[in-house]
């Protein structure tokens, strides 16, 4: 059995990955996707090293480069080793008890990404409340906002905030334990612990943490896992341990989650993360460009174009800039101007101008822009971000579809026509007074293909 501790195995593997990457045998995309993200060094027993990966495709790709992996790992260890690559579900076939224990350790290993910090998080109107709540959880754990429930559409920065909390705790409270775990990994951990009779050991490990950060709680749909999580949740809260949860929807909209859990999620603080408005989207692009400005000239109106077109999803926004730089390296223009940018993204789909515009399409576009769900925009909720989104959707239905207020009211939760009329007039006033609403309207109309 291995003479190396878990942290030593991880350090050895990270050094090996660095050497493999420096070899320039793979491009960055292949290396990050199939080597860096999902592989780990499970064991070194004599001259045999065991590497584990999650999927068959990972295993197949790594097996094609097994000689290079063995060479670099031997270099790090300063001794010759052979490697076997196994899937995680194959590990139990080796040594059941030690394998289970090792897998539990892997699930609890530090998965917090160093680059996701509060400093690298761009704060705007769409996420200011969530940012402040996350900071509060760091400074006053378990006291005021427990649990902290952050919700919003995919790609808007919820995971970034979880990692930022983790990094803050690691830097400022090194004696406290923080666990970041994806909900599906959490389910896997609990199912495996039940199968291998290590439930109490796993529960003890979870209850020992000071911060529990769970990503995408809507995927926690396995009933037995919910039962165990319910007990863990109560224990952590009673011990004033901070729980932070993310989801793509508000806790009251969760499906397949027990009511008692939903009730507890709702008892803390729920804050939404919406799509960034133009200024925030542009600030995100400028942040991402830090350190890259000397490589190639990029005109400011290009950032305006990207911020307008891709603001509904921060990942797509950042990805658009990466794609633009890649194409610039490929085609080598003197500078990245608007004409070059529009040519690169001309294939990206938007709703065609001649497509029939419907209230459903308008609501969908507005919800994507504000990071809301259709249920929210049609509900009786009157929080500021939901109300503003509803006002814009009502305005667009009236302006472009010339719908009567009674019919619009039916589309928005069967509201009275006078309420819809007031909503429309409210947006007319806001558009005259505030540029942010003018910009929001322009971006949504562009998304809908409205000229």
Tab-separated table of C-alpha atoms in Angstrom:
chain	number	residue	atom	x	y	z
A	1	UNK	CA	0.000	0.000	0.000
A	2	UNK	CA	1.095	3.583	-0.600
A	3	UNK	CA	3.574	5.208	1.745
A	4	UNK	CA	2.328	8.626	0.607
A	5	UNK	CA	-0.352	10.706	2.292
A	6	UNK	CA	-3.228	12.159	0.289
A	7	UNK	CA	-1.701	15.650	0.171
A	8	UNK	CA	1.652	14.213	-0.997
A	9	UNK	CA	-0.011	12.293	-3.812
A	10	UNK	CA	-1.751	15.454	-4.913
A	11	UNK	CA	1.497	17.453	-4.886
A	12	UNK	CA	3.271	14.741	-6.880
A	13	UNK	CA	0.490	14.687	-9.455
A	14	UNK	CA	0.414	18.484	-9.794
A	15	UNK	CA	4.171	18.498	-10.472
A	16	UNK	CA	3.713	15.733	-13.020
A	17	UNK	CA	0.932	17.637	-14.766
A	18	UNK	CA	3.155	20.718	-14.927
A	19	UNK	CA	5.899	18.709	-16.657
A	20	UNK	CA	3.396	17.173	-19.077
A	21	UNK	CA	2.035	20.614	-19.941
A	22	UNK	CA	5.522	22.072	-20.386
A	23	UNK	CA	6.256	19.283	-22.848
A	24	UNK	CA	3.790	21.049	-25.200
A	25	UNK	CA	2.486	17.702	-26.435
A	26	UNK	CA	-1.110	18.921	-26.051
A	27	UNK	CA	-2.776	22.251	-26.650
A	28	UNK	CA	-4.185	23.987	-23.568
A	29	UNK	CA	-7.801	23.050	-24.280
A	30	UNK	CA	-7.050	19.299	-24.480
A	31	UNK	CA	-4.732	19.395	-21.479
A	32	UNK	CA	-7.200	21.281	-19.270
A	33	UNK	CA	-10.207	19.197	-20.294
A	34	UNK	CA	-8.766	15.682	-20.106
A	35	UNK	CA	-5.745	15.885	-17.815
A	36	UNK	CA	-5.822	18.819	-15.401
A	37	UNK	CA	-9.479	18.958	-14.346
A	38	UNK	CA	-10.632	15.398	-13.679
A	39	UNK	CA	-7.590	13.189	-13.015
A	40	UNK	CA	-5.876	12.400	-9.724
A	41	UNK	CA	-3.078	10.216	-8.449
A	42	UNK	CA	-4.790	7.593	-6.323
A	43	UNK	CA	-1.883	5.460	-5.123
A	44	UNK	CA	1.791	4.595	-5.545
A	45	UNK	CA	2.578	1.038	-4.497
A	46	UNK	CA	6.215	0.176	-5.175
A	47	UNK	CA	6.754	0.711	-8.898
A	48	UNK	CA	3.047	0.858	-9.760
A	49	UNK	CA	1.155	4.152	-9.781
A	50	UNK	CA	-2.627	4.267	-10.062
A	51	UNK	CA	-4.302	7.243	-11.707
A	52	UNK	CA	-8.078	7.613	-11.564
A	53	UNK	CA	-10.408	9.433	-13.960
A	54	UNK	CA	-14.214	9.778	-14.067
A	55	UNK	CA	-15.131	8.678	-17.590
A	56	UNK	CA	-14.064	6.207	-20.274
A	57	UNK	CA	-13.198	9.014	-22.682
A	58	UNK	CA	-10.708	10.433	-20.121
A	59	UNK	CA	-9.173	7.001	-19.738
A	60	UNK	CA	-8.920	6.439	-23.486
A	61	UNK	CA	-7.234	9.792	-24.127
A	62	UNK	CA	-4.761	9.353	-21.251
A	63	UNK	CA	-3.929	5.776	-22.312
A	64	UNK	CA	-2.835	7.134	-25.703
A	65	UNK	CA	-0.144	9.126	-23.887
A	66	UNK	CA	0.704	6.608	-21.157
A	67	UNK	CA	4.423	6.596	-22.046
A	68	UNK	CA	4.672	10.365	-21.588
A	69	UNK	CA	2.756	10.188	-18.280
A	70	UNK	CA	5.038	7.436	-16.962
A	71	UNK	CA	8.137	9.352	-18.044
A	72	UNK	CA	7.124	12.563	-16.264
A	73	UNK	CA	5.864	10.831	-13.128
A	74	UNK	CA	9.117	8.860	-12.906
A	75	UNK	CA	10.994	12.134	-13.267
A	76	UNK	CA	9.106	13.661	-10.330
A	77	UNK	CA	9.591	10.569	-8.138
A	78	UNK	CA	13.200	10.102	-9.260
A	79	UNK	CA	12.502	6.411	-9.774
A	80	UNK	CA	10.960	4.359	-12.584
A	81	UNK	CA	7.222	3.671	-12.276
A	82	UNK	CA	4.547	2.114	-14.410
A	83	UNK	CA	1.053	3.581	-14.495
A	84	UNK	CA	-2.408	2.093	-14.589
A	85	UNK	CA	-5.403	4.313	-15.309
A	86	UNK	CA	-8.689	3.313	-13.734
A	87	UNK	CA	-12.205	4.668	-13.666
A	88	UNK	CA	-13.457	5.707	-10.265
A	89	UNK	CA	-16.012	2.901	-10.263
A	90	UNK	CA	-13.209	0.393	-10.869
A	91	UNK	CA	-11.255	1.379	-7.781
A	92	UNK	CA	-13.316	-0.749	-5.393
A	93	UNK	CA	-12.094	-3.858	-7.212
A	94	UNK	CA	-8.579	-3.205	-5.922
A	95	UNK	CA	-8.847	-3.076	-2.137
A	96	UNK	CA	-12.424	-2.397	-1.020
A	97	UNK	CA	-11.920	-0.915	2.430
A	98	UNK	CA	-8.888	1.215	1.622
A	99	UNK	CA	-10.371	2.189	-1.728
A	100	UNK	CA	-13.548	3.481	-0.098
A	101	UNK	CA	-11.551	5.403	2.470
A	102	UNK	CA	-9.346	6.877	-0.243
A	103	UNK	CA	-12.340	7.860	-2.375
A	104	UNK	CA	-13.907	9.623	0.589
A	105	UNK	CA	-10.675	11.530	1.066
A	106	UNK	CA	-10.680	12.531	-2.612
A	107	UNK	CA	-14.213	13.895	-2.339
A	108	UNK	CA	-13.105	16.038	0.596
A	109	UNK	CA	-9.956	17.330	-1.081
A	110	UNK	CA	-9.642	21.050	-1.753
A	111	UNK	CA	-11.465	21.796	-5.028
A	112	UNK	CA	-11.564	25.557	-4.566
A	113	UNK	CA	-10.182	27.359	-7.606
A	114	UNK	CA	-7.598	29.975	-6.676
A	115	UNK	CA	-8.524	32.330	-9.507
A	116	UNK	CA	-12.101	32.769	-8.257
A	117	UNK	CA	-11.712	35.449	-5.587
A	118	UNK	CA	-13.720	38.453	-4.440
A	119	UNK	CA	-11.094	40.686	-6.082
A	120	UNK	CA	-11.657	39.046	-9.466
A	121	UNK	CA	-15.456	39.245	-9.146
A	122	UNK	CA	-16.889	42.234	-10.999
A	123	UNK	CA	-19.688	43.783	-8.957
A	124	UNK	CA	-22.669	45.412	-10.667
A	125	UNK	CA	-26.344	46.066	-10.080
A	126	UNK	CA	-27.152	42.510	-11.124
A	127	UNK	CA	-25.070	40.855	-8.391
A	128	UNK	CA	-24.401	43.491	-5.714
A	129	UNK	CA	-26.736	41.895	-3.147
A	130	UNK	CA	-25.266	38.433	-3.678
A	131	UNK	CA	-21.722	39.789	-3.365
A	132	UNK	CA	-22.554	41.617	-0.117
A	133	UNK	CA	-24.274	38.525	1.301
A	134	UNK	CA	-21.278	36.338	0.428
A	135	UNK	CA	-18.928	38.777	2.158
A	136	UNK	CA	-21.232	38.817	5.191
A	137	UNK	CA	-21.100	35.015	5.351
A	138	UNK	CA	-17.304	35.246	5.487
A	139	UNK	CA	-17.220	37.800	8.304
A	140	UNK	CA	-20.206	36.601	10.343
A	141	UNK	CA	-20.503	32.867	9.691
A	142	UNK	CA	-23.619	31.158	11.013
A	143	UNK	CA	-25.036	34.319	12.582
A	144	UNK	CA	-27.349	36.168	10.233
A	145	UNK	CA	-27.727	34.595	6.803
A	146	UNK	CA	-27.723	30.864	7.374
A	147	UNK	CA	-28.179	29.328	4.985
A	148	UNK	CA	-27.208	31.797	2.283
A	149	UNK	CA	-29.054	30.723	-0.864
A	150	UNK	CA	-27.762	32.255	-4.120
A	151	UNK	CA	-29.899	31.628	-7.183
A	152	UNK	CA	-29.955	32.634	-10.841
A	153	UNK	CA	-29.488	31.286	-14.342
A	154	UNK	CA	-26.392	29.320	-15.288
A	155	UNK	CA	-23.230	31.244	-16.086
A	156	UNK	CA	-23.852	34.378	-14.025
A	157	UNK	CA	-21.240	33.982	-11.268
A	158	UNK	CA	-22.840	31.882	-8.512
A	159	UNK	CA	-20.020	29.324	-8.503
A	160	UNK	CA	-17.461	32.143	-8.561
A	161	UNK	CA	-18.921	33.473	-5.300
A	162	UNK	CA	-18.741	30.031	-3.663
A	163	UNK	CA	-15.065	29.712	-4.557
A	164	UNK	CA	-14.460	33.312	-3.449
A	165	UNK	CA	-15.852	32.475	-0.006
A	166	UNK	CA	-13.600	29.427	0.127
A	167	UNK	CA	-10.519	31.408	-0.854
A	168	UNK	CA	-11.324	34.138	1.674
A	169	UNK	CA	-11.606	31.588	4.495
A	170	UNK	CA	-8.396	29.827	3.482
A	171	UNK	CA	-6.464	33.082	3.436
A	172	UNK	CA	-7.956	34.852	6.453
A	173	UNK	CA	-9.069	31.951	8.666
A	174	UNK	CA	-6.537	29.171	8.022
A	175	UNK	CA	-7.606	27.233	11.110
A	176	UNK	CA	-11.169	26.832	9.852
A	177	UNK	CA	-12.273	24.074	7.508
A	178	UNK	CA	-14.157	24.774	4.285
A	179	UNK	CA	-15.713	22.193	1.973
A	180	UNK	CA	-16.822	23.024	-1.568
A	181	UNK	CA	-18.757	20.217	-3.204
A	182	UNK	CA	-20.964	19.876	-6.253
A	183	UNK	CA	-24.380	18.470	-5.347
A	184	UNK	CA	-24.070	15.430	-7.629
A	185	UNK	CA	-20.699	14.609	-6.042
A	186	UNK	CA	-22.405	14.975	-2.674
A	187	UNK	CA	-25.064	12.445	-3.711
A	188	UNK	CA	-22.382	10.068	-5.003
A	189	UNK	CA	-20.467	10.375	-1.749
A	190	UNK	CA	-23.535	9.559	0.333
A	191	UNK	CA	-24.665	6.663	-1.869
A	192	UNK	CA	-21.210	5.098	-1.807
A	193	UNK	CA	-20.965	5.562	1.938
A	194	UNK	CA	-24.293	3.759	2.393
A	195	UNK	CA	-23.202	0.937	0.130
A	196	UNK	CA	-19.900	0.549	1.947
A	197	UNK	CA	-21.238	1.223	5.456
A	198	UNK	CA	-19.181	4.364	6.061
A	199	UNK	CA	-22.101	6.762	6.473
A	200	UNK	CA	-21.197	7.736	10.031
A	201	UNK	CA	-17.595	8.375	9.043
A	202	UNK	CA	-18.689	10.637	6.167
A	203	UNK	CA	-21.224	12.472	8.339
A	204	UNK	CA	-18.542	13.105	10.938
A	205	UNK	CA	-16.214	14.505	8.277
A	206	UNK	CA	-18.920	16.845	6.944
A	207	UNK	CA	-19.948	18.026	10.395
A	208	UNK	CA	-16.338	18.945	11.165
A	209	UNK	CA	-16.263	21.712	8.541
A	210	UNK	CA	-16.915	25.346	9.380
A	211	UNK	CA	-18.163	26.316	5.914
A	212	UNK	CA	-20.193	23.974	3.708
A	213	UNK	CA	-20.481	25.275	0.137
A	214	UNK	CA	-22.856	23.267	-2.074
A	215	UNK	CA	-23.181	24.024	-5.781
A	216	UNK	CA	-26.385	23.391	-7.804
A	217	UNK	CA	-28.581	22.062	-4.996
A	218	UNK	CA	-31.420	21.449	-7.488
A	219	UNK	CA	-29.613	18.223	-8.462
A	220	UNK	CA	-29.943	16.790	-4.945
A	221	UNK	CA	-32.930	14.640	-5.878
A	222	UNK	CA	-32.025	11.247	-4.416
A	223	UNK	CA	-34.440	10.720	-1.498
A	224	UNK	CA	-32.099	8.882	0.870
A	225	UNK	CA	-29.418	11.500	0.296
A	226	UNK	CA	-31.938	14.194	1.203
A	227	UNK	CA	-32.706	12.391	4.460
A	228	UNK	CA	-29.030	12.315	5.426
A	229	UNK	CA	-28.515	15.886	4.252
A	230	UNK	CA	-31.492	17.049	6.330
A	231	UNK	CA	-29.863	15.692	9.506
A	232	UNK	CA	-26.462	17.101	8.554
A	233	UNK	CA	-28.014	20.475	7.779
A	234	UNK	CA	-29.699	20.687	11.191
A	235	UNK	CA	-26.490	19.716	12.959
A	236	UNK	CA	-24.379	22.285	11.100
A	237	UNK	CA	-26.863	25.100	11.639
A	238	UNK	CA	-27.221	24.309	15.334
A	239	UNK	CA	-23.424	24.477	15.630
A	240	UNK	CA	-23.423	27.882	13.877
A	241	UNK	CA	-21.550	26.517	10.882
A	242	UNK	CA	-22.101	28.539	7.712
A	243	UNK	CA	-23.938	26.888	4.814
A	244	UNK	CA	-23.933	28.504	1.369
A	245	UNK	CA	-26.021	26.994	-1.414
A	246	UNK	CA	-26.427	27.824	-5.090
A	247	UNK	CA	-29.266	26.931	-7.419
A	248	UNK	CA	-30.584	27.954	-10.804
A	249	UNK	CA	-33.984	28.740	-9.257
A	250	UNK	CA	-35.470	30.215	-6.073
A	251	UNK	CA	-35.834	27.651	-3.241
A	252	UNK	CA	-39.647	27.769	-3.452
A	253	UNK	CA	-39.426	26.608	-7.098
A	254	UNK	CA	-37.258	23.553	-6.442
A	255	UNK	CA	-38.737	20.314	-7.755
A	256	UNK	CA	-37.967	16.895	-6.300
A	257	UNK	CA	-36.655	18.418	-3.060
A	258	UNK	CA	-38.501	17.662	0.184
A	259	UNK	CA	-40.673	20.460	1.566
A	260	UNK	CA	-38.880	20.419	4.911
A	261	UNK	CA	-35.579	21.146	3.138
A	262	UNK	CA	-37.153	23.889	1.029
A	263	UNK	CA	-38.549	25.403	4.229
A	264	UNK	CA	-35.094	25.481	5.780
A	265	UNK	CA	-33.485	26.919	2.653
A	266	UNK	CA	-36.101	29.683	2.703
A	267	UNK	CA	-35.479	30.437	6.390
A	268	UNK	CA	-32.118	32.023	5.657
A	269	UNK	CA	-31.329	34.669	3.048
A	270	UNK	CA	-32.121	34.104	-0.634
A	271	UNK	CA	-30.431	36.472	-3.091
A	272	UNK	CA	-30.507	36.420	-6.873
A	273	UNK	CA	-27.766	36.910	-9.430
A	274	UNK	CA	-29.077	38.384	-12.673
A	275	UNK	CA	-27.581	38.997	-16.079
A	276	UNK	CA	-25.144	41.909	-16.035
A	277	UNK	CA	-26.286	45.232	-17.427
A	278	UNK	CA	-24.132	46.834	-20.108
A	279	UNK	CA	-21.689	48.623	-17.765
A	280	UNK	CA	-21.008	45.508	-15.695
A	281	UNK	CA	-20.636	43.299	-18.770
A	282	UNK	CA	-18.050	45.706	-20.176
A	283	UNK	CA	-16.224	45.850	-16.828
A	284	UNK	CA	-16.048	42.021	-16.847
A	285	UNK	CA	-14.416	42.108	-20.275
A	286	UNK	CA	-11.953	44.786	-19.159
A	287	UNK	CA	-11.102	42.720	-16.083
A	288	UNK	CA	-10.495	39.657	-18.222
A	289	UNK	CA	-8.208	41.665	-20.501
A	290	UNK	CA	-5.883	42.696	-17.681
A	291	UNK	CA	-2.393	41.571	-18.577
A	292	UNK	CA	-3.318	40.943	-22.223
A	293	UNK	CA	-3.564	44.472	-23.583
A	294	UNK	CA	-0.018	44.501	-24.944
A	295	UNK	CA	-0.575	41.401	-27.077
A	296	UNK	CA	-2.918	42.965	-29.627
A	297	UNK	CA	-4.842	46.206	-30.070
A	298	UNK	CA	-8.577	45.972	-29.498
A	299	UNK	CA	-10.912	48.886	-30.076
A	300	UNK	CA	-13.222	50.024	-27.300
A	301	UNK	CA	-16.339	49.698	-29.475
A	302	UNK	CA	-15.578	45.987	-29.785
A	303	UNK	CA	-16.036	45.634	-26.033
A	304	UNK	CA	-19.298	47.568	-26.361
A	305	UNK	CA	-20.447	45.114	-29.031
A	306	UNK	CA	-19.563	42.033	-26.951
A	307	UNK	CA	-21.070	43.521	-23.785
A	308	UNK	CA	-24.320	44.176	-25.608
A	309	UNK	CA	-24.546	40.859	-27.431
A	310	UNK	CA	-23.417	38.340	-24.816
A	311	UNK	CA	-24.440	39.872	-21.485
A	312	UNK	CA	-27.096	37.232	-20.711
A	313	UNK	CA	-24.393	34.711	-19.724
A	314	UNK	CA	-21.065	35.676	-18.136
A	315	UNK	CA	-19.444	32.448	-19.339
A	316	UNK	CA	-20.495	33.198	-22.923
A	317	UNK	CA	-19.336	36.778	-22.465
A	318	UNK	CA	-15.871	35.714	-21.341
A	319	UNK	CA	-15.817	32.948	-23.932
A	320	UNK	CA	-16.568	35.444	-26.696
A	321	UNK	CA	-13.451	37.423	-25.755
A	322	UNK	CA	-11.350	34.238	-25.699
A	323	UNK	CA	-12.682	33.277	-29.122
A	324	UNK	CA	-11.958	36.734	-30.466
A	325	UNK	CA	-8.335	36.645	-29.281
A	326	UNK	CA	-7.899	33.147	-30.689
A	327	UNK	CA	-9.245	34.188	-34.109
A	328	UNK	CA	-7.050	37.303	-34.016
A	329	UNK	CA	-3.978	35.117	-33.480
A	330	UNK	CA	-5.172	32.846	-36.276
A	331	UNK	CA	-5.929	35.571	-38.854
A	332	UNK	CA	-3.462	38.189	-37.586
A	333	UNK	CA	-5.326	41.470	-38.191
A	334	UNK	CA	-3.505	44.723	-37.440
A	335	UNK	CA	-6.064	45.369	-34.741
A	336	UNK	CA	-9.344	43.925	-33.520
A	337	UNK	CA	-11.961	46.348	-34.790
A	338	UNK	CA	-15.741	46.167	-35.002
A	339	UNK	CA	-15.780	44.908	-38.595
A	340	UNK	CA	-13.468	41.993	-37.735
A	341	UNK	CA	-15.532	41.187	-34.634
A	342	UNK	CA	-18.851	41.208	-36.460
A	343	UNK	CA	-17.414	38.902	-39.094
A	344	UNK	CA	-16.243	36.450	-36.422
A	345	UNK	CA	-19.616	36.314	-34.688
A	346	UNK	CA	-21.890	36.545	-37.717
A	347	UNK	CA	-22.850	32.861	-37.350
A	348	UNK	CA	-23.967	33.220	-33.727
A	349	UNK	CA	-27.722	32.661	-33.624
A	350	UNK	CA	-30.251	35.313	-32.694
A	351	UNK	CA	-33.973	35.240	-33.284
A	352	UNK	CA	-34.476	36.096	-36.943
A	353	UNK	CA	-36.250	39.345	-37.784
A	354	UNK	CA	-38.877	37.548	-39.823
A	355	UNK	CA	-39.655	35.050	-37.048
A	356	UNK	CA	-43.046	35.588	-35.486
A	357	UNK	CA	-42.682	37.570	-32.284
A	358	UNK	CA	-44.804	36.259	-29.419
A	359	UNK	CA	-45.324	37.130	-25.737
A	360	UNK	CA	-43.559	33.864	-24.881
A	361	UNK	CA	-40.420	34.899	-26.826
A	362	UNK	CA	-40.472	38.339	-25.232
A	363	UNK	CA	-40.735	36.886	-21.728
A	364	UNK	CA	-37.945	34.404	-22.480
A	365	UNK	CA	-35.591	37.138	-23.719
A	366	UNK	CA	-36.351	39.389	-20.747
A	367	UNK	CA	-35.848	36.519	-18.280
A	368	UNK	CA	-32.493	35.606	-19.848
A	369	UNK	CA	-31.356	39.221	-19.658
A	370	UNK	CA	-32.286	39.608	-15.987
A	371	UNK	CA	-31.386	36.063	-14.923
A	372	UNK	CA	-34.947	35.200	-13.894
A	373	UNK	CA	-37.398	32.405	-14.575
A	374	UNK	CA	-40.718	32.713	-16.348
A	375	UNK	CA	-42.446	31.688	-13.112
A	376	UNK	CA	-40.902	34.675	-11.343
A	377	UNK	CA	-41.856	37.210	-13.984
A	378	UNK	CA	-45.439	35.922	-14.036
A	379	UNK	CA	-45.689	35.656	-10.237
A	380	UNK	CA	-47.010	38.151	-7.689
A	381	UNK	CA	-43.477	38.854	-6.426
A	382	UNK	CA	-42.661	42.577	-6.471
A	383	UNK	CA	-38.959	42.681	-5.635
A	384	UNK	CA	-37.220	45.402	-7.609
A	385	UNK	CA	-35.392	43.265	-10.170
A	386	UNK	CA	-38.473	41.124	-10.881
A	387	UNK	CA	-40.776	44.150	-11.103
A	388	UNK	CA	-38.432	45.975	-13.510
A	389	UNK	CA	-38.170	42.905	-15.729
A	390	UNK	CA	-41.964	42.579	-15.732
A	391	UNK	CA	-42.351	46.267	-16.661
A	392	UNK	CA	-40.023	45.846	-19.653
A	393	UNK	CA	-41.767	42.676	-20.831
A	394	UNK	CA	-45.168	44.387	-20.601
A	395	UNK	CA	-43.790	47.408	-22.478
A	396	UNK	CA	-42.397	45.208	-25.281
A	397	UNK	CA	-45.683	43.316	-25.646
A	398	UNK	CA	-47.563	46.589	-25.956
A	399	UNK	CA	-45.024	48.285	-28.234
A	400	UNK	CA	-44.258	45.498	-30.706
A	401	UNK	CA	-47.370	43.315	-30.576
A	402	UNK	CA	-49.915	46.079	-29.963
A	403	UNK	CA	-51.681	43.789	-27.522
A	404	UNK	CA	-54.584	45.150	-25.455
A	405	UNK	CA	-53.826	45.533	-21.758
A	406	UNK	CA	-56.404	42.884	-20.881
A	407	UNK	CA	-54.632	40.287	-23.030
A	408	UNK	CA	-51.205	41.251	-21.677
A	409	UNK	CA	-52.609	40.841	-18.161
A	410	UNK	CA	-53.644	37.277	-19.025
A	411	UNK	CA	-50.052	36.524	-20.154
A	412	UNK	CA	-48.652	37.803	-16.856
A	413	UNK	CA	-50.446	35.743	-14.240
A	414	UNK	CA	-53.962	36.889	-15.139
A	415	UNK	CA	-53.376	40.419	-13.828
A	416	UNK	CA	-56.004	43.141	-13.984
A	417	UNK	CA	-55.758	45.426	-17.038
A	418	UNK	CA	-55.327	48.513	-14.831
A	419	UNK	CA	-52.257	46.928	-13.193
A	420	UNK	CA	-50.774	46.209	-16.636
A	421	UNK	CA	-51.515	49.754	-17.784
A	422	UNK	CA	-49.708	51.123	-14.721
A	423	UNK	CA	-46.750	48.816	-15.433
A	424	UNK	CA	-46.535	50.036	-19.032
A	425	UNK	CA	-46.693	53.701	-17.992
A	426	UNK	CA	-44.056	53.061	-15.330
A	427	UNK	CA	-41.638	51.766	-17.980
A	428	UNK	CA	-42.383	54.677	-20.315
A	429	UNK	CA	-41.362	57.009	-17.497
A	430	UNK	CA	-38.238	55.008	-16.611
A	431	UNK	CA	-37.106	54.978	-20.241
A	432	UNK	CA	-37.272	58.767	-20.334
A	433	UNK	CA	-35.396	59.197	-17.061
A	434	UNK	CA	-32.767	56.433	-16.890
A	435	UNK	CA	-30.205	55.420	-19.498
A	436	UNK	CA	-29.766	51.965	-17.910
A	437	UNK	CA	-33.302	51.030	-18.914
A	438	UNK	CA	-32.775	52.406	-22.411
A	439	UNK	CA	-29.681	50.200	-22.729
A	440	UNK	CA	-31.500	47.163	-21.317
A	441	UNK	CA	-34.363	47.636	-23.761
A	442	UNK	CA	-31.917	47.971	-26.675
A	443	UNK	CA	-30.094	44.771	-25.756
A	444	UNK	CA	-33.325	42.783	-25.364
A	445	UNK	CA	-34.667	44.086	-28.672
A	446	UNK	CA	-31.367	43.140	-30.353
A	447	UNK	CA	-31.673	39.656	-28.881
A	448	UNK	CA	-35.187	39.391	-30.282
A	449	UNK	CA	-34.032	40.598	-33.688
A	450	UNK	CA	-36.156	43.746	-33.476
A	451	UNK	CA	-34.822	46.658	-35.483
